[in-house]
Amino acid sequence: MRASIPTLAFLASVTLAARFMLHVPTTQLVNPSTLPSTTHATLQSSGAPLDAHITRSNSFNFYNVSAGSYLATVHCRDFAFEPLRIDVTVEETVEGSGQKKEMIRAWQTFIGNEWDNKGETRGEGGNGLVIEVKPIGQKYYYQERSGFSPLSFLKNPMILMALFSMVLIFGMPYLMENMDPETRAEFEEMQKKGALGSGGTNTAAQIQNFDLASWMAGKTESKSRGQSPAPQQSKKRG
Amino acid sequence: MRLHAVAALAACLATASGVFQDDAGHIDFHYALLGYPKQDATFFQKPYAASKASLLYTVSENRTIGAVNPKDGTVVWRQAPSPGARGGGLLRSGEEQDTIISALGDRITAWSASDGRIVWETRVDGAIAEDLEILEQEDGITNNDAKDAIVLLADGSQTVRRLDGKTGRAKWTFADTSGDTPFQVSTSPTTVYYISLHSPLLGGGSKLRVTSLSPITGKKIDSYTLNSDSEIQSKANILFAGANTAAPLLAWTDKANKVIKVSIIGTKGVSSFNTPSNEAVEKIVLHAPNKANSLAHFLVEYQTATGHSAEVYHVDLKRSSVSKAYSLPQLKGKGTFTTSTSDANVYFTRVTAEEVTVVSSVSHGILGRWPVKGSSALVGSYPVHGVSEVVVKGDSASAVRSAILFSNGQWALIRNGEVAWSRPEFLSGAVSAVWAELPEEEALAHELEVEGHQNVISAYIHRVKRHLRDLEHLPAWLQSLPNRVLGNLLGTSKDTTIEEIQHDTFGFHKLVILATDKGRLVALDVGSQGKIVWSIDMHQFALDATFQQPSLKAYRGYVEMKDPGFTGSLFVNSTTGGLLKAQELKTQLPVPLEGQTLVSFDLVDGELKGFVGIEPSSEAVWTFTPPSGEHILSYTTRPAKDPVASIGKVLGDRRVLYKYLNPNLVLVTAVSESARRASIYLLDSASGQLLHTVSHYGVDISRPIPSTMSENWFSYSLALDATSSAASRGYLLVAAELFESPLPDDRGPLGASSNSSTVHPAGVKGDIAKPYVLSQSYQIPEEISHMTVTQTRQGITSRELLVTLPDSNSIVGIPRQVIDPRRPIGRDPTSQEQSEGLVKYAPMILFDPKWHLNHKYEVMGIKEVITSESGLESTSLVFAYGLDIFGTRVAPSFAFDILGKGFNKVQMLITVAALFVGVLFVAPLVRRKQINSLWTMP
């Protein structure tokens, strides 16, 4: 009987408080000493969440956490942290002994999944457990403005088409001139046949005779362009 | 699977618009506020012993702790109070310490002075910290390690504790069981004094009881009662209980402020002095240095109705006597005194609205005098209290800087007479805000209306006259043109005036009028970095009123302010801040047209009741009572101005789903504590009929349930409760959309009828004219405290749901298509759905950092967010208030009708010039070719 009184007192103190600590380790991603002082962690279960601000030693201390299952979230301006599920239970140290102590277990959890869907364990132990919370990534708030760059300008399909046709327009006459006379005559023969055969090559001929300068000057299509093949013919006759 | 969902989400995020880095700080503004600083908890202090510069620390009246850079007034760090904290705030710091210690309610916290992180924290459940002191010396030896704190706790357990400076653990506890009212603790190098108010059983005044404690063990050494001759009725009569001076003092006064009595703590002797008798003294303030090794001199400030004066007293420690040394002359107007120390010397700085003077505590010779150069922010105000730092070289003060709280709520730093910065702390604690409608806009609208109602000829003459009148602005406009063009090209901005707000092309310059809990009315220009246009104290219009919860309502050209502590309402001109008389105003209450009846509704005794007419009358047309066990938390309606661009939603196959557009929708949230249930009721406010209802179980009803409604959709958020063993945990966001019919190209039962009744919306053709409701819910990582919707001029731009996240101090704009309840579930969207912009449903919404409107700013304590249309269809103006003030503009569908900063005007001009040069070169070529072609004619 006498022995049971201290046990009861012990029990009373046990059921009140579990304490543990969330700690931000130094990783390649983040030096936790640079986190802003508004960084804080919340434990949500029922009612107002428990709140702990970041300490000098880059951790969040929770005292007097009663038994239950908690969603732990770290709120930080600069980094996103993984959410954790933290269960606080009161268990018998040795079964049947009547001695009880609190157990704290932590797992990864996933937003948008069942609560029982736990991920990797993040720690397990009694009072004073240190649970590591890892940042997942940096938060980038700003949208990149798509500034002007010559490369992106060239990637535009319209510009590519224009460039291709420019090459054709300016390159073709040179090609023609560099041909030896026989092939040239043959080519012209083919062209003439083609011109007779279908109207399609006529437009091709028009493209060949395309006059960039007059087009840029806004000159409307007039007779003179239609007449441009004529001199060649007259030369032949002559 | 999970990854897949994230990928799907990421795909839909790509369309979201973020804040551009070069826009940040230009289109938005943020006042990071602290609130009114408390006099006894504001001080200059070096953040660590070796630091060269000191910071200005304060805890404000709303219990925000902050460190301000005295150079420019920016916040170095701050910590907002945890909700539900009780009691006032205390802030102390030891000399050469790298921590500052605060006591807020039951929390005693040591903060790292340079960055605001927690060093240690102690909580005493149920208690309130009454006083806090730092133990500077122990047995006469200065302890250079972490100095211990002495804290006095009241309410619950009345104890004095010594807390270890490194860990915060209690070294000893002294419990007071005498039933006295605890007042303060004070320390001397050898003793800790605990001062309490002892009320004798037989009535009469309280007596001051001083208990001395051993600093090492906390054991009671001695206790004595001061004979205070029933002068002290309450704590308010006690002027000062000296902290950390070599000779800690206790000073009190009688009710009429005729006599002040001073006792050196530790001795029973009381010296009494008469106050200046030529004029009634309204207030007495005692200023004493709080450094341990400074001279035992102090200053008593007397404030009268017309001026202020002061007397300086010296304490002789050997003889334990107090004597008057000299007095400072009375000056007209209000002013304040501050104390500063340099080594052992004590200096008093007198700050008035006109000048700053420094005197030494030893003699009355003025060491330095600086006239204060007026600042527009401080016009018409006087100093209330402050702190100073003085640099003395030889026998003259070479520099002084004082952080002074002015009566208009500006906290300013005056450096050698110049106002270095001022912080508009009066903006904190805003409780109501409205967008002001400017009267000038109405003038044009009115003229156009006149033209519309006249016959063609007179309307034409009227218009010509109006245009001729407008011509007088032409020369000024032409003059300003070159400057404007240059400013536009170089991207420089200029100050705005009220005229520019009226002649604002894009409609970005809108005035917000906000009311603070202190009864101050302020107008801000949201378009130009939240510039304060005017600020008035409403107490000058209602002298005897105490404002508690002012609420505002905007009308054309004026705002109406109402307050429960004040009967009637005050009308204030929106552009000038002048008071208007109610008779001068044209009443603009909505007058029902002929044949129409206006039905208004209100929450009366836990029931929602509809009335005929504008004012709630006794007879209700309809009553909505929630089921037994439930009570109504709140209700929301569609915004008063909620334009809808399209009555239907075009599907991928060109068919149309018709929106259920009812202007009278009311969304009611009700909760049941016992069942842990939250119910959402959708009502028609004209008829009071119930259109839709949904209940959620396992809801944590102690948390806020924010909701909003716009167009044909509504949204709300809930916290899930752990105790009901729900399958999921955390917070839910629910979005629902109303359609006339589940079938495309079908208008439901109303389709064929040309008339429908708003009074019996569900009564038409049976009971089927209720909306078809689609809803989806998502898990969100954080709690939402408030939500609202963006507004644009015509409602063509897609809307954004603006949610306030108190945990991460941010405001997030969720694009509408992310919370579209038609997102396909469990399958990939078909090509038609893809063309609608629908993505596969994922059970969660993670807040993309690019959705944060506040980006790097941390907006604390936001109560409400209000939105308004701008002059451009693409853009909506957003204003958030509470502790902080934040304003920005958002373009949910991108800024399609305005050139952004990315558009390089100079580059465009260069391109045009290059083309022109090209044409100049090519033109002779063309001419030659044309001539050549003419000459080569056959």
PDB file of N, CA and C in Angstrom, chain A residues 108-151:
ATOM      1  N   GLN A 108       7.410   9.692 -41.352  1.00  0.00           N
ATOM      2  CA  GLN A 108       7.022  10.581 -42.446  1.00  0.00           C
ATOM      3  C   GLN A 108       5.521  10.442 -42.649  1.00  0.00           C
ATOM      4  N   THR A 109       4.885  11.474 -43.101  1.00  0.00           N
ATOM      5  CA  THR A 109       3.489  11.327 -43.505  1.00  0.00           C
ATOM      6  C   THR A 109       3.302  12.093 -44.807  1.00  0.00           C
ATOM      7  N   PHE A 110       2.192  11.842 -45.467  1.00  0.00           N
ATOM      8  CA  PHE A 110       1.998  12.428 -46.789  1.00  0.00           C
ATOM      9  C   PHE A 110       0.658  13.125 -46.845  1.00  0.00           C
ATOM     10  N   ILE A 111       0.683  14.358 -47.226  1.00  0.00           N
ATOM     11  CA  ILE A 111      -0.563  15.112 -47.341  1.00  0.00           C
ATOM     12  C   ILE A 111      -1.379  14.529 -48.490  1.00  0.00           C
ATOM     13  N   GLY A 112      -2.656  14.334 -48.231  1.00  0.00           N
ATOM     14  CA  GLY A 112      -3.509  13.765 -49.264  1.00  0.00           C
ATOM     15  C   GLY A 112      -3.544  12.252 -49.216  1.00  0.00           C
ATOM     16  N   ASN A 113      -3.033  11.663 -48.136  1.00  0.00           N
ATOM     17  CA  ASN A 113      -3.093  10.225 -47.967  1.00  0.00           C
ATOM     18  C   ASN A 113      -3.751   9.899 -46.640  1.00  0.00           C
ATOM     19  N   GLU A 114      -4.091   8.599 -46.477  1.00  0.00           N
ATOM     20  CA  GLU A 114      -4.689   8.192 -45.216  1.00  0.00           C
ATOM     21  C   GLU A 114      -3.674   8.414 -44.102  1.00  0.00           C
ATOM     22  N   TRP A 115      -4.227   8.619 -42.927  1.00  0.00           N
ATOM     23  CA  TRP A 115      -3.353   8.867 -41.781  1.00  0.00           C
ATOM     24  C   TRP A 115      -2.530   7.633 -41.445  1.00  0.00           C
ATOM     25  N   ASP A 116      -3.058   6.454 -41.749  1.00  0.00           N
ATOM     26  CA  ASP A 116      -2.326   5.232 -41.431  1.00  0.00           C
ATOM     27  C   ASP A 116      -1.232   4.929 -42.442  1.00  0.00           C
ATOM     28  N   ASN A 117      -1.240   5.658 -43.516  1.00  0.00           N
ATOM     29  CA  ASN A 117      -0.213   5.454 -44.536  1.00  0.00           C
ATOM     30  C   ASN A 117       1.054   6.184 -44.084  1.00  0.00           C
ATOM     31  N   LYS A 118       1.895   5.443 -43.361  1.00  0.00           N
ATOM     32  CA  LYS A 118       3.084   6.066 -42.807  1.00  0.00           C
ATOM     33  C   LYS A 118       4.272   5.795 -43.709  1.00  0.00           C
ATOM     34  N   GLY A 119       5.177   6.702 -43.699  1.00  0.00           N
ATOM     35  CA  GLY A 119       6.399   6.497 -44.468  1.00  0.00           C
ATOM     36  C   GLY A 119       7.504   5.995 -43.566  1.00  0.00           C
ATOM     37  N   GLU A 120       8.698   6.336 -43.934  1.00  0.00           N
ATOM     38  CA  GLU A 120       9.874   5.944 -43.156  1.00  0.00           C
ATOM     39  C   GLU A 120       9.765   6.432 -41.727  1.00  0.00           C
ATOM     40  N   THR A 121      10.313   5.650 -40.816  1.00  0.00           N
ATOM     41  CA  THR A 121      10.307   6.095 -39.432  1.00  0.00           C
ATOM     42  C   THR A 121      11.383   7.165 -39.250  1.00  0.00           C
ATOM     43  N   ARG A 122      11.064   8.106 -38.385  1.00  0.00           N
ATOM     44  CA  ARG A 122      11.983   9.229 -38.168  1.00  0.00           C
ATOM     45  C   ARG A 122      12.469   9.276 -36.722  1.00  0.00           C
ATOM     46  N   GLY A 123      12.212   8.213 -35.992  1.00  0.00           N
ATOM     47  CA  GLY A 123      12.719   8.185 -34.628  1.00  0.00           C
ATOM     48  C   GLY A 123      11.722   7.557 -33.686  1.00  0.00           C
ATOM     49  N   GLU A 124      12.211   6.993 -32.622  1.00  0.00           N
ATOM     50  CA  GLU A 124      11.374   6.319 -31.647  1.00  0.00           C
ATOM     51  C   GLU A 124      12.112   6.357 -30.323  1.00  0.00           C
ATOM     52  N   GLY A 125      11.401   6.649 -29.253  1.00  0.00           N
ATOM     53  CA  GLY A 125      12.086   6.656 -27.973  1.00  0.00           C
ATOM     54  C   GLY A 125      11.253   7.299 -26.897  1.00  0.00           C
ATOM     55  N   GLY A 126      11.878   7.472 -25.758  1.00  0.00           N
ATOM     56  CA  GLY A 126      11.189   8.032 -24.608  1.00  0.00           C
ATOM     57  C   GLY A 126      11.293   9.537 -24.590  1.00  0.00           C
ATOM     58  N   ASN A 127      11.099  10.083 -23.411  1.00  0.00           N
ATOM     59  CA  ASN A 127      11.162  11.539 -23.246  1.00  0.00           C
ATOM     60  C   ASN A 127      12.498  12.083 -23.714  1.00  0.00           C
ATOM     61  N   GLY A 128      12.470  13.261 -24.279  1.00  0.00           N
ATOM     62  CA  GLY A 128      13.705  13.893 -24.717  1.00  0.00           C
ATOM     63  C   GLY A 128      14.189  13.410 -26.060  1.00  0.00           C
ATOM     64  N   LEU A 129      13.326  12.721 -26.779  1.00  0.00           N
ATOM     65  CA  LEU A 129      13.697  12.222 -28.106  1.00  0.00           C
ATOM     66  C   LEU A 129      13.995  13.377 -29.050  1.00  0.00           C
ATOM     67  N   VAL A 130      15.005  13.200 -29.859  1.00  0.00           N
ATOM     68  CA  VAL A 130      15.338  14.203 -30.874  1.00  0.00           C
ATOM     69  C   VAL A 130      14.943  13.643 -32.229  1.00  0.00           C
ATOM     70  N   ILE A 131      14.051  14.329 -32.894  1.00  0.00           N
ATOM     71  CA  ILE A 131      13.574  13.889 -34.206  1.00  0.00           C
ATOM     72  C   ILE A 131      14.116  14.857 -35.243  1.00  0.00           C
ATOM     73  N   GLU A 132      14.698  14.312 -36.272  1.00  0.00           N
ATOM     74  CA  GLU A 132      15.241  15.208 -37.301  1.00  0.00           C
ATOM     75  C   GLU A 132      14.174  15.528 -38.329  1.00  0.00           C
ATOM     76  N   VAL A 133      14.058  16.808 -38.660  1.00  0.00           N
ATOM     77  CA  VAL A 133      13.149  17.208 -39.752  1.00  0.00           C
ATOM     78  C   VAL A 133      14.015  17.725 -40.873  1.00  0.00           C
ATOM     79  N   LYS A 134      13.762  17.193 -42.050  1.00  0.00           N
ATOM     80  CA  LYS A 134      14.633  17.566 -43.165  1.00  0.00           C
ATOM     81  C   LYS A 134      13.900  18.494 -44.113  1.00  0.00           C
ATOM     82  N   PRO A 135      14.591  19.494 -44.581  1.00  0.00           N
ATOM     83  CA  PRO A 135      13.981  20.338 -45.616  1.00  0.00           C
ATOM     84  C   PRO A 135      13.928  19.582 -46.942  1.00  0.00           C
ATOM     85  N   ILE A 136      12.851  19.764 -47.687  1.00  0.00           N
ATOM     86  CA  ILE A 136      12.750  19.094 -48.991  1.00  0.00           C
ATOM     87  C   ILE A 136      13.286  19.998 -50.084  1.00  0.00           C
ATOM     88  N   GLY A 137      13.060  21.253 -49.948  1.00  0.00           N
ATOM     89  CA  GLY A 137      13.526  22.109 -51.026  1.00  0.00           C
ATOM     90  C   GLY A 137      13.372  23.567 -50.684  1.00  0.00           C
ATOM     91  N   GLN A 138      14.041  24.356 -51.453  1.00  0.00           N
ATOM     92  CA  GLN A 138      13.957  25.791 -51.240  1.00  0.00           C
ATOM     93  C   GLN A 138      12.685  26.307 -51.890  1.00  0.00           C
ATOM     94  N   LYS A 139      12.144  27.383 -51.329  1.00  0.00           N
ATOM     95  CA  LYS A 139      10.947  27.979 -51.928  1.00  0.00           C
ATOM     96  C   LYS A 139      11.375  29.103 -52.859  1.00  0.00           C
ATOM     97  N   TYR A 140      10.961  29.015 -54.085  1.00  0.00           N
ATOM     98  CA  TYR A 140      11.244  30.084 -55.046  1.00  0.00           C
ATOM     99  C   TYR A 140       9.955  30.845 -55.284  1.00  0.00           C
ATOM    100  N   TYR A 141       9.920  32.065 -54.838  1.00  0.00           N
ATOM    101  CA  TYR A 141       8.677  32.830 -54.914  1.00  0.00           C
ATOM    102  C   TYR A 141       8.503  33.549 -56.240  1.00  0.00           C
ATOM    103  N   TYR A 142       9.606  33.801 -56.901  1.00  0.00           N
ATOM    104  CA  TYR A 142       9.501  34.712 -58.036  1.00  0.00           C
ATOM    105  C   TYR A 142       9.397  33.956 -59.341  1.00  0.00           C
ATOM    106  N   GLN A 143       8.611  34.523 -60.199  1.00  0.00           N
ATOM    107  CA  GLN A 143       8.488  33.984 -61.533  1.00  0.00           C
ATOM    108  C   GLN A 143       9.567  34.609 -62.399  1.00  0.00           C
ATOM    109  N   GLU A 144      10.168  33.762 -63.243  1.00  0.00           N
ATOM    110  CA  GLU A 144      11.206  34.282 -64.138  1.00  0.00           C
ATOM    111  C   GLU A 144      10.526  35.077 -65.238  1.00  0.00           C
ATOM    112  N   ARG A 145      11.082  36.218 -65.506  1.00  0.00           N
ATOM    113  CA  ARG A 145      10.537  36.977 -66.630  1.00  0.00           C
ATOM    114  C   ARG A 145      11.271  36.527 -67.873  1.00  0.00           C
ATOM    115  N   SER A 146      10.515  36.141 -68.899  1.00  0.00           N
ATOM    116  CA  SER A 146      11.159  35.659 -70.121  1.00  0.00           C
ATOM    117  C   SER A 146      11.732  36.870 -70.843  1.00  0.00           C
ATOM    118  N   GLY A 147      12.958  37.149 -70.562  1.00  0.00           N
ATOM    119  CA  GLY A 147      13.609  38.304 -71.173  1.00  0.00           C
ATOM    120  C   GLY A 147      13.980  38.016 -72.616  1.00  0.00           C
ATOM    121  N   PHE A 148      14.496  39.020 -73.299  1.00  0.00           N
ATOM    122  CA  PHE A 148      14.863  38.853 -74.695  1.00  0.00           C
ATOM    123  C   PHE A 148      16.223  38.185 -74.773  1.00  0.00           C
ATOM    124  N   SER A 149      16.290  37.085 -75.516  1.00  0.00           N
ATOM    125  CA  SER A 149      17.606  36.503 -75.788  1.00  0.00           C
ATOM    126  C   SER A 149      17.609  36.094 -77.253  1.00  0.00           C
ATOM    127  N   PRO A 150      18.723  36.296 -77.965  1.00  0.00           N
ATOM    128  CA  PRO A 150      18.767  36.014 -79.402  1.00  0.00           C
ATOM    129  C   PRO A 150      18.427  34.558 -79.709  1.00  0.00           C
ATOM    130  N   LEU A 151      18.808  33.665 -78.799  1.00  0.00           N
ATOM    131  CA  LEU A 151      18.582  32.249 -79.057  1.00  0.00           C
ATOM    132  C   LEU A 151      17.087  31.930 -79.084  1.00  0.00           C
TER     133      LEU A 151
END
